[in-house]
Amino acid sequence: MLQNKISRQLLIINILLDNPHGISKNELVSFIEKKFELLNQRFKYLNLAFNRDLKELREDFGLDIPYSKKHKIYTLNDYTINDSRIELLLNSFKIFSSLVNSSGLPEYIIPEKRKSNGIENFSILTEAINKKSIIEFYYFKYDINVTETKTVKPFALKESKNRWYLIGFYENTQEYRTFGLDRINNVTLTDRTYKKSPSIAEINDYFRDSFAMFTDEKTEFVKLGFDIRDGNYIKSYPIHTSQQINFIEKENRYEVTLNIKITLDFIMELLSRSWSVEVIEPLHLRKKIASIFQEALKRNK
């Protein structure tokens, strides 16, 4: 429920985002206590808990929430949501908060029907990462339609394109491997541990120029063209973090530039916009897309 540290801290962030010019402590505390009342819970937000929450937001998430003695308000100091962990928590929390007055899930909330995405393994995998425990599991390989046993040193869990992946090394190697959680079964913590793991900064740097989780290509400069409809979609939901987008008014279209590894997943993403995409650079990618279109035309005549 809302009576926990993370929920209170996310409420503080939400309130300060909604009040960019600042808010007094009394208003902040009153708002959070009223949230508890919505759940018929009695909660008194004492100074000790309030100050501890601000301290942990600063230490754990790097969020500076200064207090102005002159104006007697708290503000978020030059804050933008650039930490994907915070964004994930905020998005989940906003959905949860909108349902606090409902009994169960209202019928007007219609989630997509989907198969298991492996979230059920989150608990044991996070436990293994925290304990630096080597794990064993069964892993289904799509390309050869076979289930194999894997022994892995787990380092992190990463989301990509609405799928979650485990990142780690095989027991006796130093090469990054990724495993889709939806293909992992029967996870077991062994009694063996590892001593050192790469930092999160190193992991993020390794995957920085990747589309999805494939990293077996070099980073290249890519320039694409899209009609105004597709361009507006891509502007609101970027293809990649490196994306730069520019509207060419006289041609009524968008140009998009990326620094990205041209993998099969990236090509499939471009094909999903086939009704408007134009590959401007590099030439080898333009030829590849044209070849796929030609083969598709032959198959579908």
XYZ file of C-alpha atoms in Angstrom:
301
model
C 0.000 0.000 0.000
C 1.004 3.680 0.140
C 2.458 3.271 3.611
C 5.969 2.470 2.493
C 9.104 4.366 1.746
C 9.082 4.132 -2.046
C 5.451 5.227 -2.298
C 6.029 8.281 -0.093
C 9.125 9.238 -2.045
C 7.350 8.904 -5.382
C 4.511 11.041 -4.040
C 7.044 13.731 -3.125
C 8.501 13.660 -6.657
C 5.038 13.804 -8.237
C 3.930 16.725 -6.083
C 7.081 18.711 -6.781
C 6.779 18.013 -10.515
C 3.225 19.385 -10.377
C 4.472 22.447 -8.462
C 7.663 23.544 -10.284
C 7.697 26.901 -8.464
C 7.815 25.177 -5.096
C 5.492 24.067 -2.301
C 5.549 24.507 1.453
C 6.276 21.662 3.827
C 2.779 21.866 5.325
C 1.191 21.566 1.866
C 3.481 18.678 0.946
C 2.798 16.764 4.157
C -0.941 17.479 4.002
C -1.173 16.190 0.424
C 0.551 12.910 1.300
C -1.556 12.356 4.418
C -4.724 12.908 2.345
C -3.550 10.198 -0.052
C -3.622 7.774 2.862
C -7.115 8.908 3.804
C -8.318 7.813 0.360
C -7.460 4.292 1.461
C -9.088 4.797 4.881
C -5.669 4.616 6.496
C -4.606 6.798 9.385
C -1.108 8.119 8.774
C 0.792 10.969 10.425
C 3.798 12.090 8.405
C 6.248 12.872 11.210
C 9.322 15.088 10.769
C 11.673 12.128 11.215
C 10.148 10.154 8.335
C 9.837 13.258 6.136
C 13.491 14.257 6.599
C 14.647 10.672 6.083
C 12.705 10.440 2.804
C 14.343 13.631 1.492
C 17.764 12.339 2.546
C 17.256 8.999 0.760
C 15.960 10.681 -2.406
C 19.172 12.673 -2.469
C 21.502 9.758 -1.681
C 19.794 6.951 -3.642
C 18.542 8.849 -6.702
C 20.683 11.982 -6.735
C 17.627 14.249 -6.442
C 18.373 17.589 -4.823
C 15.306 19.002 -3.050
C 16.480 22.276 -1.489
C 14.471 24.276 1.048
C 14.242 28.050 0.686
C 14.161 29.649 4.122
C 13.231 32.955 2.507
C 10.154 31.646 0.685
C 9.587 28.633 2.973
C 9.180 26.184 0.074
C 10.723 22.992 -1.306
C 11.598 22.664 -4.993
C 13.200 20.109 -7.284
C 16.560 21.551 -8.239
C 16.995 21.550 -12.060
C 15.200 18.216 -12.189
C 14.458 16.218 -15.305
C 13.549 12.538 -15.349
C 16.733 11.209 -16.910
C 17.012 8.105 -14.769
C 15.045 5.227 -16.315
C 14.641 3.604 -12.884
C 12.776 6.649 -11.566
C 10.690 6.873 -14.724
C 9.710 3.201 -14.418
C 8.679 3.689 -10.785
C 6.792 6.911 -11.540
C 4.838 5.435 -14.439
C 3.837 2.378 -12.420
C 2.963 4.545 -9.437
C 0.773 6.903 -11.494
C -1.269 3.948 -12.754
C -1.568 2.562 -9.231
C -2.550 5.954 -7.791
C -5.347 6.336 -10.337
C -6.876 3.076 -9.092
C -6.697 3.622 -5.327
C -10.403 4.458 -5.108
C -11.464 1.468 -7.190
C -12.419 -1.954 -5.972
C -10.213 -4.195 -8.024
C -9.386 -3.344 -11.626
C -12.185 -1.264 -13.230
C -13.670 -2.617 -16.441
C -12.727 0.582 -18.263
C -9.028 -0.266 -17.761
C -8.306 -2.662 -20.645
C -4.751 -4.076 -20.537
C -3.341 -5.893 -23.522
C -3.602 -9.662 -23.384
C -0.096 -11.041 -23.522
C 1.862 -14.138 -22.721
C 4.250 -14.332 -19.775
C 7.154 -11.886 -20.014
C 9.189 -13.587 -17.314
C 8.392 -11.092 -14.550
C 7.725 -14.024 -12.246
C 11.504 -14.587 -12.190
C 12.289 -11.026 -11.043
C 12.462 -11.875 -7.351
C 14.919 -14.767 -7.586
C 17.045 -12.977 -10.206
C 17.348 -9.801 -8.128
C 18.223 -11.952 -5.133
C 20.975 -13.647 -7.161
C 22.357 -10.294 -8.345
C 22.380 -8.873 -4.808
C 24.099 -11.967 -3.422
C 26.438 -12.335 -6.440
C 25.220 -15.922 -6.745
C 25.937 -17.954 -9.854
C 22.651 -19.286 -11.244
C 21.488 -22.118 -13.458
C 18.349 -22.115 -15.593
C 16.724 -23.602 -18.674
C 16.744 -21.314 -21.712
C 14.719 -21.738 -24.881
C 16.536 -20.691 -28.083
C 14.212 -19.475 -30.826
C 16.665 -19.924 -33.683
C 17.223 -23.654 -33.154
C 13.986 -24.470 -31.252
C 15.879 -26.122 -28.409
C 15.981 -25.666 -24.612
C 19.494 -25.524 -23.127
C 20.882 -25.383 -19.590
C 22.762 -22.161 -18.807
C 25.149 -21.337 -15.970
C 25.483 -17.580 -15.567
C 26.916 -14.835 -13.359
C 23.978 -12.372 -13.254
C 24.725 -8.624 -13.202
C 21.616 -6.657 -14.162
C 18.058 -6.688 -15.467
C 17.369 -4.425 -18.440
C 14.159 -3.534 -20.265
C 14.217 -3.131 -24.032
C 11.243 -2.804 -26.397
C 8.755 -3.919 -23.737
C 10.785 -7.046 -22.927
C 13.018 -7.729 -19.940
C 16.472 -9.271 -20.217
C 19.046 -10.702 -17.827
C 22.602 -9.474 -18.452
C 25.551 -11.538 -17.292
C 28.630 -13.597 -18.129
C 28.909 -17.322 -18.539
C 30.751 -18.754 -15.549
C 34.219 -18.855 -17.147
C 34.028 -15.998 -19.666
C 34.210 -12.199 -19.699
C 31.761 -11.532 -22.539
C 28.327 -9.994 -22.056
C 25.401 -12.315 -22.700
C 21.703 -11.426 -22.667
C 18.762 -13.717 -21.936
C 15.093 -12.861 -22.475
C 13.193 -13.408 -19.245
C 10.248 -14.832 -21.162
C 12.490 -17.729 -22.243
C 13.979 -18.496 -18.800
C 12.618 -21.317 -16.653
C 13.565 -23.200 -13.472
C 16.029 -20.649 -12.079
C 18.261 -22.092 -9.350
C 20.737 -20.281 -7.109
C 23.882 -22.370 -6.783
C 26.158 -22.353 -3.737
C 28.882 -20.671 -5.838
C 29.398 -16.919 -5.896
C 31.450 -14.442 -7.917
C 33.450 -11.545 -6.515
C 33.416 -8.790 -9.105
C 30.814 -7.489 -11.530
C 30.932 -4.620 -14.042
C 29.463 -1.327 -12.897
C 26.045 -0.243 -14.117
C 27.777 2.609 -15.957
C 29.908 0.068 -17.840
C 26.850 -2.010 -18.724
C 24.927 1.040 -19.937
C 27.899 2.153 -22.007
C 28.161 -1.275 -23.629
C 24.518 -1.192 -24.742
C 24.363 2.569 -25.455
C 24.324 2.340 -29.271
C 22.304 -0.862 -29.460
C 18.767 -1.239 -30.722
C 17.064 -3.819 -28.519
C 19.723 -6.111 -27.018
C 21.869 -7.122 -29.983
C 25.392 -5.621 -29.987
C 27.215 -7.553 -32.708
C 27.636 -4.645 -35.170
C 29.597 -1.402 -35.253
C 27.977 1.948 -34.515
C 27.018 3.880 -37.664
C 25.451 7.210 -38.580
C 21.977 6.667 -40.035
C 19.741 9.250 -41.723
C 16.107 8.449 -42.432
C 13.129 10.223 -43.979
C 9.475 9.848 -42.939
C 6.171 11.370 -43.955
C 4.500 13.744 -41.521
C 2.274 11.058 -39.946
C 5.077 8.617 -39.197
C 7.376 11.456 -38.231
C 4.956 12.653 -35.568
C 4.747 9.134 -34.120
C 8.543 8.837 -34.072
C 8.899 12.283 -32.538
C 6.636 11.265 -29.647
C 8.214 7.796 -29.289
C 11.873 7.929 -30.427
C 13.466 4.988 -32.201
C 16.645 5.321 -30.133
C 18.146 7.548 -27.448
C 20.535 9.096 -30.006
C 17.640 10.275 -32.178
C 17.657 13.801 -33.589
C 14.569 14.814 -35.579
C 14.048 17.764 -37.897
C 10.914 18.861 -39.760
C 11.559 19.861 -43.389
C 8.727 22.332 -43.891
C 9.054 22.818 -47.652
C 8.869 19.018 -48.170
C 6.308 18.406 -45.397
C 8.319 15.520 -43.975
C 10.723 14.644 -41.176
C 14.395 13.709 -41.251
C 15.728 11.560 -38.435
C 19.390 10.930 -37.617
C 20.733 8.197 -35.335
C 24.032 6.801 -34.112
C 23.175 3.135 -33.846
C 24.251 -0.443 -34.495
C 22.459 -1.745 -37.578
C 21.196 -5.099 -36.333
C 18.379 -7.355 -37.503
C 16.069 -5.876 -34.866
C 16.781 -2.363 -36.133
C 16.046 -3.396 -39.728
C 12.767 -4.965 -38.561
C 11.888 -1.670 -36.866
C 12.432 0.196 -40.142
C 10.303 -2.340 -42.011
C 7.441 -1.666 -39.603
C 7.381 1.864 -41.089
C 7.672 0.614 -44.667
C 4.819 2.772 -46.024
C 6.870 5.957 -45.485
C 10.478 5.202 -44.520
C 13.298 6.341 -46.809
C 16.855 5.303 -45.943
C 19.093 8.215 -46.902
C 22.327 7.010 -45.293
C 24.223 4.682 -45.224
C 24.044 3.250 -48.727
C 24.458 -0.402 -47.654
C 21.387 -0.120 -45.412
C 19.395 1.498 -48.238
C 20.331 -1.413 -50.518
C 19.442 -3.953 -47.822
C 15.977 -2.464 -47.270
C 15.383 -2.254 -51.041
C 16.361 -5.917 -51.437
C 13.922 -6.989 -48.709
C 11.124 -5.005 -50.378
C 11.885 -6.602 -53.769
C 11.804 -10.110 -52.308
C 8.569 -9.333 -50.483
C 7.024 -8.055 -53.711
C 7.868 -11.322 -55.484
C 6.363 -13.393 -52.682
C 3.184 -11.353 -52.552
C 2.374 -10.839 -56.236
